[in-house]
Coordinates of C-alpha atoms in Angstrom, one line a residue:
Chain A
M1 CA 250.6 247.7 169.2
T2 CA 251.2 244.1 169.4
A3 CA 253.9 244.3 172.3
L4 CA 250.9 245.2 174.8
V5 CA 250.1 241.3 174.3
A6 CA 253.8 240.3 175.5
L7 CA 253.6 242.7 178.4
P8 CA 251.4 241.4 181.0
V9 CA 253.7 238.4 180.9
L10 CA 257.0 240.2 180.6
L11 CA 256.5 242.6 183.0
P12 CA 256.0 240.5 186.2
L13 CA 258.7 238.3 185.1
M14 CA 261.3 240.7 184.8
A15 CA 260.1 242.6 187.8
A16 CA 260.3 239.3 189.7
G17 CA 264.1 239.2 188.9
L18 CA 264.3 242.6 190.4
S19 CA 262.3 242.1 193.4
L20 CA 264.5 239.4 194.2
A21 CA 267.9 241.6 193.9
F22 CA 266.1 244.4 195.9
G23 CA 264.9 241.5 198.7
R24 CA 266.4 243.6 201.4
F25 CA 264.5 246.6 200.8
A26 CA 260.9 246.1 201.8
D27 CA 259.8 249.3 200.4
I28 CA 261.3 249.1 196.8
Q29 CA 259.7 245.7 196.5
R30 CA 256.3 246.7 197.6
V31 CA 256.5 249.8 195.4
L32 CA 257.6 247.7 192.5
G33 CA 254.8 245.1 193.0
L34 CA 252.4 247.6 193.4
V35 CA 253.4 249.7 189.9
V36 CA 253.7 246.6 187.7
L37 CA 250.2 245.2 188.7
G38 CA 248.9 248.6 188.3
A39 CA 250.4 248.9 184.8
I40 CA 248.8 245.3 184.0
I41 CA 245.4 246.5 184.9
V42 CA 245.9 249.5 182.3
N43 CA 247.4 247.3 179.8
A44 CA 244.5 244.7 179.9
A45 CA 242.1 247.5 179.6
L46 CA 243.4 248.7 176.7
L47 CA 243.6 245.0 175.2
L48 CA 240.2 244.6 175.9
Y49 CA 239.5 247.8 174.2
V50 CA 241.1 247.3 171.1
A51 CA 240.6 243.4 170.9
D52 CA 236.5 244.6 171.2
V53 CA 236.9 247.4 168.4
H54 CA 239.5 246.0 166.0
G55 CA 239.4 242.3 166.5
P56 CA 242.0 240.0 168.2
I57 CA 245.5 241.2 168.6
V58 CA 248.1 238.7 167.7
L59 CA 251.6 238.2 168.4
Q60 CA 253.7 235.8 166.7
L61 CA 257.0 235.5 169.0
G62 CA 260.3 235.8 167.5
G63 CA 258.6 236.4 164.0
W64 CA 258.1 232.7 163.4
P65 CA 254.7 232.1 161.3
A66 CA 251.6 230.7 163.1
P67 CA 251.8 227.1 163.3
L68 CA 255.7 226.7 163.7
G69 CA 256.2 229.6 166.4
I70 CA 254.4 230.2 169.7
T71 CA 251.5 232.7 169.2
L72 CA 250.4 235.1 171.9
I73 CA 246.7 236.2 171.1
A74 CA 244.4 238.4 173.2
D75 CA 240.7 238.2 171.9
R76 CA 237.9 239.7 173.8
L77 CA 237.5 236.6 176.4
A78 CA 241.6 236.5 177.3
A79 CA 241.5 240.3 177.5
L80 CA 238.4 240.5 179.6
L81 CA 239.4 237.8 182.3
L82 CA 243.1 238.9 182.0
L83 CA 241.6 242.7 183.2
V84 CA 239.6 241.2 186.0
S85 CA 242.5 238.9 187.3
S86 CA 244.7 241.9 187.2
V87 CA 242.6 243.8 189.6
V88 CA 242.2 240.9 191.8
T89 CA 246.4 239.9 192.1
F90 CA 246.6 244.0 192.6
A91 CA 244.1 244.1 195.3
V92 CA 245.5 241.1 197.1
L93 CA 249.0 242.4 196.9
I94 CA 247.6 245.5 198.9
Y95 CA 246.3 243.2 201.3
S96 CA 249.4 240.8 201.8
I97 CA 251.5 244.0 202.3
G98 CA 248.9 245.3 204.9
Q99 CA 248.7 241.8 206.4
R100 CA 252.9 241.8 206.7
V101 CA 252.6 245.0 208.1
A102 CA 250.3 244.2 210.7
D103 CA 252.2 241.1 211.6
Y104 CA 256.0 242.3 211.7
G105 CA 256.0 246.4 211.2
R106 CA 257.0 248.1 208.1
G107 CA 260.9 247.5 208.0
T108 CA 260.8 244.0 207.4
S109 CA 260.6 242.1 204.0
S110 CA 259.9 238.7 203.1
T111 CA 262.3 238.4 200.4
T112 CA 260.8 235.7 198.7
F113 CA 257.1 236.5 198.6
H114 CA 257.0 239.2 196.2
P115 CA 259.1 237.8 193.4
I116 CA 256.9 234.4 193.6
Y117 CA 253.6 236.3 193.6
L118 CA 254.8 238.3 190.5
M119 CA 255.9 234.9 188.9
L120 CA 252.4 233.8 189.7
C121 CA 250.9 236.5 188.0
A122 CA 253.1 236.1 185.0
G123 CA 251.8 232.4 184.8
V124 CA 248.2 233.6 184.8
S125 CA 248.7 236.0 182.4
L126 CA 250.5 233.9 179.7
A127 CA 247.7 231.1 180.2
Y128 CA 245.0 233.6 179.1
L129 CA 247.2 235.2 176.1
T130 CA 248.8 232.1 174.9
G131 CA 247.5 230.5 171.7
D132 CA 249.7 227.2 171.7
L133 CA 248.7 224.2 173.5
F134 CA 252.2 223.5 174.7
N135 CA 252.5 227.0 175.8
L136 CA 249.6 226.6 177.7
F137 CA 251.1 223.8 179.6
V138 CA 254.3 225.9 180.4
A139 CA 251.9 228.7 181.7
F140 CA 250.4 226.0 184.2
E141 CA 253.7 225.2 185.5
I142 CA 255.1 228.6 186.0
M143 CA 251.7 229.4 187.6
L144 CA 251.7 226.1 189.6
S145 CA 255.3 226.2 190.6
S146 CA 254.8 229.6 192.2
S147 CA 251.8 228.4 193.9
Y148 CA 253.6 225.2 195.4
V149 CA 256.2 227.3 196.6
L150 CA 253.4 229.9 198.3
I151 CA 251.3 227.3 199.8
T152 CA 254.4 225.5 201.3
R153 CA 256.2 228.9 202.5
R154 CA 257.2 228.8 206.1
T155 CA 255.5 225.7 206.7
T156 CA 254.5 224.5 210.0
A157 CA 254.0 220.8 211.2
T158 CA 250.5 221.3 210.3
R159 CA 250.8 223.0 207.1
V160 CA 253.2 220.5 205.4
R161 CA 250.5 217.9 204.8
P162 CA 248.3 220.2 202.9
G163 CA 250.8 221.6 200.9
M164 CA 252.0 218.1 200.0
T165 CA 248.7 217.1 198.8
Y166 CA 248.4 220.1 196.8
T167 CA 251.7 219.7 195.1
I168 CA 251.2 216.0 194.3
V169 CA 247.7 216.3 192.8
S170 CA 248.8 219.3 190.9
L171 CA 251.9 217.4 189.6
T172 CA 250.1 214.3 188.5
S173 CA 247.6 216.3 186.7
S174 CA 250.4 218.3 184.9
I175 CA 251.7 215.0 183.9
L176 CA 248.7 213.9 182.6
F177 CA 248.4 217.1 180.6
L178 CA 251.9 216.4 179.2
T179 CA 250.4 213.0 178.2
V180 CA 247.6 214.5 176.5
I181 CA 249.7 216.9 174.4
A182 CA 251.8 214.0 173.4
L183 CA 248.8 212.2 172.1
V184 CA 247.4 215.3 170.3
Y185 CA 250.7 216.0 168.6
A186 CA 250.8 212.3 167.6
A187 CA 247.5 212.5 166.0
T188 CA 247.5 215.7 164.3
G189 CA 251.4 217.0 164.1
T190 CA 250.6 220.4 165.7
V191 CA 249.9 222.2 168.9
N192 CA 248.9 225.6 167.8
L193 CA 245.2 225.9 168.9
A194 CA 244.0 227.7 165.8
D195 CA 245.9 225.0 163.4
L196 CA 244.6 222.3 166.0
A197 CA 241.0 223.4 165.4
Q198 CA 241.4 222.5 162.0
R199 CA 243.4 219.4 162.2
V200 CA 241.4 217.8 164.8
S201 CA 238.2 218.0 162.9
E202 CA 239.7 215.7 160.3
L203 CA 240.4 212.9 162.5
P204 CA 238.1 210.2 163.3
D205 CA 235.2 210.5 165.8
G206 CA 236.5 208.1 168.5
L207 CA 239.8 209.9 168.5
Q208 CA 238.4 213.5 168.9
S209 CA 236.3 212.4 171.6
S210 CA 238.7 210.7 173.5
L211 CA 241.2 213.4 173.1
G212 CA 238.5 215.9 174.6
L213 CA 237.7 213.7 177.3
L214 CA 241.4 213.6 178.2
M215 CA 241.4 217.3 178.1
T216 CA 238.6 217.5 179.9
I217 CA 239.9 215.4 182.9
V218 CA 243.2 217.5 183.0
F219 CA 241.3 220.8 183.3
G220 CA 238.9 219.4 185.4
V221 CA 241.4 218.6 188.4
K222 CA 242.8 222.1 187.8
A223 CA 238.8 223.7 187.8
A224 CA 238.1 221.3 190.9
M225 CA 235.0 219.9 189.3
V226 CA 233.6 216.7 190.8
P227 CA 234.6 214.3 191.1
L228 CA 238.0 215.4 190.8
H229 CA 237.8 218.1 193.3
F230 CA 238.8 216.1 196.7
W231 CA 242.2 218.1 196.8
L232 CA 241.0 221.5 196.9
P233 CA 238.8 221.8 200.2
D234 CA 241.8 220.0 201.9
S235 CA 244.5 222.2 200.6
Y236 CA 243.4 225.9 200.0
P237 CA 242.0 226.3 203.5
N238 CA 245.6 226.0 204.9
A239 CA 247.4 228.8 203.2
P240 CA 247.3 232.4 204.7
A241 CA 244.2 234.4 203.5
P242 CA 245.7 236.5 200.7
I243 CA 247.1 233.4 199.1
T244 CA 243.9 231.4 199.3
A245 CA 242.4 234.4 198.1
V246 CA 244.2 234.3 194.8
F247 CA 244.3 230.7 194.6
A248 CA 240.6 230.6 194.5
G249 CA 240.2 233.6 192.6
L250 CA 242.5 232.8 189.8
L251 CA 243.7 229.1 189.5
T252 CA 240.5 227.2 189.1
K253 CA 239.2 229.8 186.7
V254 CA 242.6 229.5 184.6
G255 CA 241.3 225.8 184.7
I256 CA 237.8 226.9 183.5
Y257 CA 239.3 229.3 181.0
A258 CA 241.4 226.5 179.5
M259 CA 238.6 224.0 179.5
I260 CA 236.1 226.6 177.7
R261 CA 238.9 227.4 175.1
T262 CA 240.1 224.1 174.0
Q263 CA 236.3 222.7 173.8
T264 CA 235.0 225.6 171.9
L265 CA 238.0 226.2 169.5
V266 CA 239.5 222.8 169.0
F267 CA 236.8 220.2 170.1
Q268 CA 233.4 221.5 168.9
H269 CA 230.3 219.8 170.1
E270 CA 227.3 219.4 167.8
S271 CA 224.3 220.3 170.5
T272 CA 224.3 220.3 174.5
W273 CA 226.8 218.5 175.8
Q274 CA 224.9 215.9 178.1
L275 CA 228.3 214.6 180.0
M276 CA 229.1 218.3 181.2
L277 CA 225.5 218.8 182.2
A278 CA 225.7 215.9 184.6
I279 CA 229.0 216.6 185.8
A280 CA 227.7 220.3 186.4
L281 CA 224.9 219.2 188.3
L282 CA 226.8 216.9 190.4
T283 CA 229.6 219.5 191.3
M284 CA 226.7 221.9 192.1
I285 CA 225.0 219.7 194.6
V286 CA 228.2 218.0 195.8
G287 CA 229.8 221.3 196.7
A288 CA 226.8 223.0 198.2
L289 CA 226.1 220.0 200.7
G290 CA 229.7 219.7 201.6
A291 CA 229.5 223.3 202.6
L292 CA 226.7 222.9 204.7
A293 CA 228.5 220.0 206.7
Q294 CA 231.4 222.5 207.7
D295 CA 232.1 224.4 210.9
D296 CA 235.1 225.5 209.4
L297 CA 234.7 228.8 207.9
N298 CA 237.6 228.6 205.3
R299 CA 236.7 225.1 204.2
M300 CA 233.1 225.8 203.9
L301 CA 234.0 228.6 201.6
S302 CA 236.2 226.1 199.6
F303 CA 233.0 223.8 199.2
L304 CA 231.3 226.8 198.1
L305 CA 233.9 227.5 195.6
V306 CA 233.8 224.0 194.1
S307 CA 229.8 224.0 193.9
H308 CA 229.8 227.3 192.0
I309 CA 232.4 225.9 189.6
G310 CA 229.3 223.5 188.5
Y311 CA 227.5 226.8 187.3
M312 CA 230.4 227.2 184.9
L313 CA 230.3 224.0 183.6
F314 CA 226.6 224.5 183.3
G315 CA 226.8 227.1 180.7
L316 CA 229.7 225.0 178.9
G317 CA 227.3 222.1 178.9
V318 CA 224.5 224.0 177.4
Y319 CA 227.1 225.0 174.7
D320 CA 225.3 227.9 172.7
I321 CA 226.0 231.4 172.4
A322 CA 223.6 232.3 175.5
G323 CA 225.3 229.6 177.7
L324 CA 228.6 230.6 176.9
T325 CA 227.7 234.4 177.6
G326 CA 226.5 233.3 180.8
V327 CA 229.7 231.4 181.7
I328 CA 231.8 234.3 180.9
L329 CA 229.6 236.7 182.8
Y330 CA 229.9 234.1 185.8
V331 CA 233.8 233.8 185.7
V332 CA 234.1 237.4 185.6
H333 CA 231.9 237.7 188.7
H334 CA 233.2 234.8 190.6
I335 CA 236.5 235.7 190.4
T336 CA 236.3 239.1 192.3
V337 CA 233.2 237.5 194.7
Q338 CA 235.6 234.2 195.9
A339 CA 238.7 236.5 196.2
T340 CA 236.8 239.1 198.5
L341 CA 235.2 236.4 200.3
F342 CA 238.5 234.6 201.5
L343 CA 240.2 238.0 202.3
V344 CA 237.4 238.7 204.4
S345 CA 237.7 235.4 206.3
G346 CA 241.2 236.2 206.9
L347 CA 239.7 239.4 208.8
I348 CA 237.3 237.5 210.8
T349 CA 239.7 234.9 211.7
R350 CA 242.0 237.9 212.8
H351 CA 239.4 239.0 215.0
T352 CA 238.2 235.8 216.5
G353 CA 241.3 233.6 216.6
T354 CA 239.4 230.8 215.5
V355 CA 237.8 229.3 212.2
A356 CA 235.3 227.4 213.7
L357 CA 231.9 228.8 213.2
S358 CA 230.8 227.4 216.5
R359 CA 233.1 229.5 218.6
M360 CA 232.7 232.9 216.7
G361 CA 229.8 235.5 217.6
G362 CA 229.0 238.9 218.3
L363 CA 231.2 240.2 215.5
A364 CA 228.8 242.7 214.0
K365 CA 229.4 244.6 217.0
A366 CA 232.9 244.2 217.5
A367 CA 233.8 244.5 213.9
P368 CA 230.9 246.4 212.1
L369 CA 233.3 247.3 209.3
V370 CA 234.1 243.4 208.6
A371 CA 230.4 242.8 208.6
V372 CA 229.7 245.1 206.0
L373 CA 232.7 243.6 203.9
F374 CA 231.2 240.0 204.4
S375 CA 227.5 240.8 203.7
I376 CA 228.3 242.0 200.0
P377 CA 230.2 239.3 198.4
A378 CA 228.0 236.7 200.7
L379 CA 225.0 238.4 199.1
T380 CA 226.5 238.3 195.9
L381 CA 227.8 234.8 195.9
S382 CA 224.2 233.6 196.6
G383 CA 222.8 235.7 193.6
V384 CA 220.7 237.8 195.5
P385 CA 219.6 240.7 193.2
P386 CA 220.9 243.6 192.8
F387 CA 224.4 242.1 192.7
S388 CA 226.2 241.0 190.0
G389 CA 225.6 237.1 191.0
F390 CA 221.9 237.6 190.4
V391 CA 222.9 239.0 186.9
A392 CA 225.6 236.0 185.8
K393 CA 222.8 233.4 187.3
L394 CA 219.8 234.6 185.5
A395 CA 221.8 234.7 182.2
L396 CA 222.8 231.1 182.7
L397 CA 219.3 229.9 184.0
Q398 CA 217.8 231.7 180.7
A399 CA 220.6 229.9 178.6
G400 CA 219.6 226.7 180.4
V401 CA 215.6 227.0 179.6
D402 CA 216.1 228.2 176.1
A403 CA 217.9 225.1 175.6
G404 CA 214.8 223.2 176.1
T405 CA 216.3 219.5 176.4
W406 CA 215.0 217.7 179.8
A407 CA 218.8 217.8 180.9
A408 CA 219.1 221.5 180.6
Y409 CA 215.9 222.0 182.7
G410 CA 217.2 219.7 185.4
V411 CA 220.5 221.3 185.6
A412 CA 218.6 224.9 186.0
G413 CA 216.6 223.5 188.7
G414 CA 219.4 222.1 190.6
A415 CA 221.4 225.5 189.9
V416 CA 218.1 227.2 191.8
L417 CA 218.5 224.7 194.5
T418 CA 222.3 225.3 194.8
S419 CA 221.6 229.1 195.2
L420 CA 219.4 228.8 198.1
L421 CA 221.6 226.4 199.6
T422 CA 224.4 228.7 199.4
L423 CA 222.2 231.5 200.7
Y424 CA 221.7 229.2 203.6
A425 CA 225.3 228.5 204.2
V426 CA 226.3 232.1 204.1
A427 CA 223.3 233.2 206.2
R428 CA 224.6 230.4 208.9
V429 CA 227.8 232.2 208.7
W430 CA 226.2 235.4 209.4
S431 CA 224.5 234.0 212.2
R432 CA 226.9 232.1 214.2
A433 CA 229.8 234.4 213.5
F434 CA 228.1 238.3 213.3
W435 CA 225.2 237.6 215.7
G436 CA 225.3 236.5 219.3
R437 CA 227.5 237.1 222.2
P438 CA 231.3 236.4 221.6
Q439 CA 232.3 233.0 223.1
E440 CA 235.2 232.3 225.8
P441 CA 238.0 230.3 223.9
A442 CA 237.4 226.7 224.5
G443 CA 239.9 224.5 226.3
D444 CA 239.8 221.9 223.5
P445 CA 241.1 223.6 220.6
D446 CA 239.8 222.4 217.0
P447 CA 242.3 220.7 215.0
S448 CA 242.3 223.3 212.0
D449 CA 242.9 226.3 214.7
E450 CA 246.3 225.4 214.5
L451 CA 246.5 227.2 211.4
V452 CA 244.9 230.3 212.0
V453 CA 247.8 232.9 211.8
G454 CA 248.2 236.2 213.4
T455 CA 245.2 237.7 215.5
G456 CA 243.9 240.8 216.9
T457 CA 245.2 243.4 214.7
T458 CA 244.3 244.3 211.1
S459 CA 245.8 247.0 209.3
P460 CA 243.8 249.8 207.3
A461 CA 245.5 248.3 204.1
M462 CA 243.7 245.2 204.4
M463 CA 240.4 246.8 204.9
V464 CA 241.0 248.7 202.0
A465 CA 242.1 246.0 199.7
S466 CA 238.7 243.8 200.9
G467 CA 236.6 247.0 200.2
V468 CA 238.3 247.6 196.7
L469 CA 237.2 244.1 195.9
A470 CA 233.8 244.2 197.1
A471 CA 233.3 247.5 195.4
T472 CA 234.7 245.8 192.1
S473 CA 232.0 243.4 192.2
V474 CA 229.4 245.9 193.1
L475 CA 230.6 247.7 190.2
I476 CA 230.2 244.7 187.8
A477 CA 226.7 244.4 188.9
V478 CA 226.4 248.3 187.7
A479 CA 228.2 247.8 184.5
A480 CA 226.3 244.8 183.8
G481 CA 224.7 245.9 180.5
P482 CA 228.2 246.8 178.7
L483 CA 229.6 243.7 180.2
A484 CA 227.0 241.4 179.2
D485 CA 227.2 242.8 175.6
I486 CA 231.1 242.1 175.3
S487 CA 230.5 238.6 176.9
G488 CA 227.7 238.1 174.4
R489 CA 230.4 239.2 171.6
A490 CA 233.1 236.8 173.4
A491 CA 230.7 234.3 173.1
V492 CA 230.0 234.5 169.5
D493 CA 233.5 234.6 168.7
L494 CA 233.9 231.4 170.7
M495 CA 231.2 229.4 168.8
H496 CA 232.5 230.9 165.6
G497 CA 236.1 229.7 165.7
E498 CA 236.8 231.8 162.2
T499 CA 237.8 235.0 163.6
Y500 CA 240.5 233.1 165.9
R501 CA 241.7 230.9 163.2
T502 CA 242.1 233.7 160.7
A503 CA 243.5 236.1 163.3
V504 CA 246.3 233.8 164.2
L505 CA 246.8 231.7 160.4
G506 CA 246.2 234.6 158.5
G507 CA 243.6 235.0 156.0
G508 CA 242.8 232.1 153.8
A509 CA 245.4 230.2 155.5
G510 CA 243.8 226.7 156.5
G511 CA 246.4 224.4 157.6
Chain B
M1 CA 251.2 207.4 159.7
S2 CA 253.5 204.8 161.5
T3 CA 252.2 202.9 164.5
V4 CA 254.3 202.7 167.6
N5 CA 256.3 199.8 168.0
L6 CA 255.2 197.1 170.7
T7 CA 258.4 197.3 172.8
M8 CA 257.9 200.9 173.2
A9 CA 254.2 200.6 173.8
I10 CA 254.9 197.9 176.9
L11 CA 257.6 200.2 178.0
L12 CA 255.4 203.1 178.3
G13 CA 252.6 201.1 180.0
G14 CA 255.2 199.8 182.5
L15 CA 256.3 203.1 183.3
Y16 CA 252.7 204.6 183.7
A17 CA 251.8 201.8 185.8
G18 CA 254.7 201.9 187.9
G19 CA 254.6 205.7 188.3
F20 CA 250.9 205.7 189.5
Y21 CA 251.5 202.6 192.0
L22 CA 254.2 204.8 193.4
I23 CA 252.2 207.7 193.5
L24 CA 249.7 205.8 195.7
Q25 CA 251.8 205.2 198.5
R26 CA 252.0 206.8 201.7
S27 CA 255.6 207.9 201.9
L28 CA 256.5 211.2 200.2
M29 CA 260.1 209.3 199.1
R30 CA 258.0 206.7 197.0
I31 CA 255.6 209.4 195.8
L32 CA 258.4 211.5 194.7
L33 CA 260.0 208.3 192.7
G34 CA 256.5 207.7 191.2
I35 CA 256.5 211.5 190.0
V36 CA 259.8 211.0 188.3
I37 CA 259.0 207.7 186.6
L38 CA 255.5 209.3 185.5
G39 CA 257.5 212.3 184.0
H40 CA 259.9 210.0 182.3
G41 CA 256.8 208.1 180.8
A42 CA 255.4 211.5 179.6
N43 CA 258.8 212.4 178.2
L44 CA 259.1 209.3 176.2
M45 CA 255.5 209.5 174.5
L46 CA 256.4 213.1 173.5
Q47 CA 259.5 211.6 172.0
L48 CA 257.5 209.0 169.9
A49 CA 255.1 211.3 169.0
G50 CA 257.7 212.7 166.8
G51 CA 258.3 209.2 164.9
P52 CA 260.2 206.3 165.7
P53 CA 263.2 205.9 167.7
G54 CA 266.8 206.2 166.5
R55 CA 266.3 208.7 163.8
P56 CA 268.2 212.0 163.9
P57 CA 266.3 215.2 164.3
M58 CA 269.1 217.6 163.0
V59 CA 269.5 218.6 159.6
G60 CA 272.3 217.6 157.5
D61 CA 272.7 214.0 159.4
A62 CA 270.1 212.3 157.3
A63 CA 267.9 212.6 154.0
P64 CA 264.6 214.7 155.3
A65 CA 262.6 211.7 154.8
M66 CA 264.5 209.8 157.4
M67 CA 264.4 212.5 160.0
T68 CA 262.5 212.3 163.1
D69 CA 260.5 215.8 164.0
P70 CA 262.7 217.9 166.0
F71 CA 259.7 219.7 167.6
P72 CA 258.5 217.0 170.3
Q73 CA 262.1 216.8 171.0
A74 CA 262.2 220.4 172.3
M75 CA 259.0 219.9 174.0
A76 CA 260.2 217.0 175.8
L77 CA 263.4 219.0 176.6
T78 CA 261.2 221.7 178.3
A79 CA 259.3 219.2 179.9
V80 CA 262.5 217.5 181.3
V81 CA 263.7 220.8 182.9
I82 CA 260.4 221.4 184.4
T83 CA 260.1 217.8 186.0
F84 CA 263.7 218.5 186.9
A85 CA 263.0 221.6 188.7
L86 CA 259.8 220.2 190.4
T87 CA 261.7 217.1 191.6
T88 CA 264.1 219.0 193.5
F89 CA 261.1 221.0 194.8
L90 CA 259.5 217.6 196.1
L91 CA 262.9 216.4 197.7
A92 CA 263.1 219.9 199.5
L93 CA 259.5 219.4 200.8
A94 CA 260.3 215.8 201.9
Y95 CA 263.3 217.0 203.7
R96 CA 261.2 219.4 205.6
A97 CA 258.5 217.2 206.4
W98 CA 261.1 215.1 207.9
L99 CA 262.9 217.7 210.0
L100 CA 259.0 219.3 211.0
L101 CA 257.8 215.9 211.5
G102 CA 260.3 213.1 211.7
H103 CA 258.9 211.1 209.0
D104 CA 257.9 211.6 205.4
E105 CA 254.4 210.1 205.6
V106 CA 251.6 211.9 204.2
R107 CA 249.3 212.1 206.8
D108 CA 245.3 211.6 207.2
D109 CA 243.6 214.9 206.3
L110 CA 241.8 217.1 208.8
E111 CA 238.6 215.6 207.9
D112 CA 239.3 212.2 208.6
R113 CA 241.1 213.2 212.2
R114 CA 238.1 215.3 213.0
I115 CA 236.0 212.1 212.3
R116 CA 238.2 210.2 214.5
R117 CA 237.9 212.5 217.6
L118 CA 234.1 212.7 217.1
E119 CA 234.0 208.7 217.1
R120 CA 236.2 209.0 220.1
R121 CA 234.0 211.4 222.1
L122 CA 230.7 209.2 221.5
A123 CA 232.7 206.3 222.5
E124 CA 233.7 208.1 226.0
S125 CA 230.0 209.2 226.3
E126 CA 228.6 205.5 225.7
E127 CA 231.1 204.5 228.2
D128 CA 229.9 206.9 230.4
E129 CA 226.4 206.2 229.9
E130 CA 227.0 202.2 230.7
E131 CA 228.7 203.3 233.8
M132 CA 225.8 205.3 235.0
E133 CA 223.5 202.3 234.0
T134 CA 225.6 199.9 235.9
E135 CA 225.6 202.1 238.8
A136 CA 221.9 202.7 238.8
T137 CA 221.1 198.8 238.8
Q138 CA 223.6 198.4 241.5

């Protein structure tokens, strides 16, 4: 039973090694990757079921008791996010195989892509499942090192720079993370999250809040909250579509997850968290306005990503059960939607050969299926009922209004405004790219057009993958009832850390 | 709990300040050196979190009271390996940049270049207008 907790990390790691060994056999690599990621979906679903019915599943690695060894723990939140993430990684793998086949034919393999992608999945799983601060750092490093390689693979002269920006910013924030771990250890003498929860509350107030703030900054860089978001719109759009999709869907959310976990379990707040509310409002508005200013489709989507990170911070800032329920719903919905949007944007640019919206047109007639695939996640993202974005936004807004402080009201107003701006931004894409007449390629190419890869053909696998993700986001709306229930229970767990602490440290143990 | 000694605190401050100064430079080689120095700073900090320097971490070399906490040393070891791996990756990236671009400078970002292009276009159209005006007056 407890082995289930280790498998989502172990399977992709071992498969990565095998995949590298079979570097010359494209089909074996593909089947291996799909089988392993498919197995993780099943595994995560099982974990979610068991964690929901029987409480958190804990695995003490190597049999070392809790505060000494490394703990892996799957509670409701971790299992739920693992499930959604594994669906996304699975769909994106299908898409990238399809893209590879469309570009180079079936026989060729890319040797490194599959192993590195599997490593990335292992890192993401470990980040969700770990119950240890230093292990969380290691998980981030596994995930980020793989992402550095993915974003700088096959670099051309134009792609080197964004890759550098991404690598350097992430590395710097990782070193900051290490520094914070050192400070936390110096203050408390432990890095086990459950144990930390106890020890941190015994520290003086000033020390507590400064450690908590440092932690927020570290994860804020990873999650791209304003004003630490500057690297994201600059680097994400420059990777190939499937890679951007998995980065946008997962990496920033892992940052949010780490923030939720540490801020609820370790650094408890008394009431609504004014600073976080202010940052949430700023993130929403700056992201949405940035998106309106863009003519480049991928950059626009990246700014929208930043803006919607603000919603998750909003729920965290409200800091009660309703708020956290909203955050969990929002993260689940946003992981699938943002990944779908970037995949579809890959389809669009393959049809048009440009990322500049001002040069697109007539796609609704030329590629009706792409139009349908774009409209579903676009409407979902802007929160139009009956899609899943509406459910998540409604939960957040209700929590904000119920919180009843003027700050929460203000941010709730900002959230509504941001929804409208998002709707405007995606409607602009619709009217520019899908309506009108196809345009002649202009003589003076846009600087970012150098980044478009492979034009013309799309393979059915790419369509299927985007379709599967779009269907998943619709499914989230259909299953909103049970999902909201599970999120609610997960939020209760988060607010009362007792379940987590007893599961890790054993009954009665308290440090 | 003992306080960190002053020499170590100054050393840490120096490492962090130097590291961040170098990261803000334009050449990728300097940024890389900055990250290496920052990494050293972070690792030293981890070590100091375990207790004053110079004490043995192994059982049997000293009385338990005179030992340092071995746990941060294990963490520092992991962190050293990670920093090392990423340094080699950055070196490879710098080399690639140098092969592709002929230098290893971090370029202005896309938005900056777009704004500059727009500025150039505006300047050109203004010149055109001025020329037309002068033609008209003549």
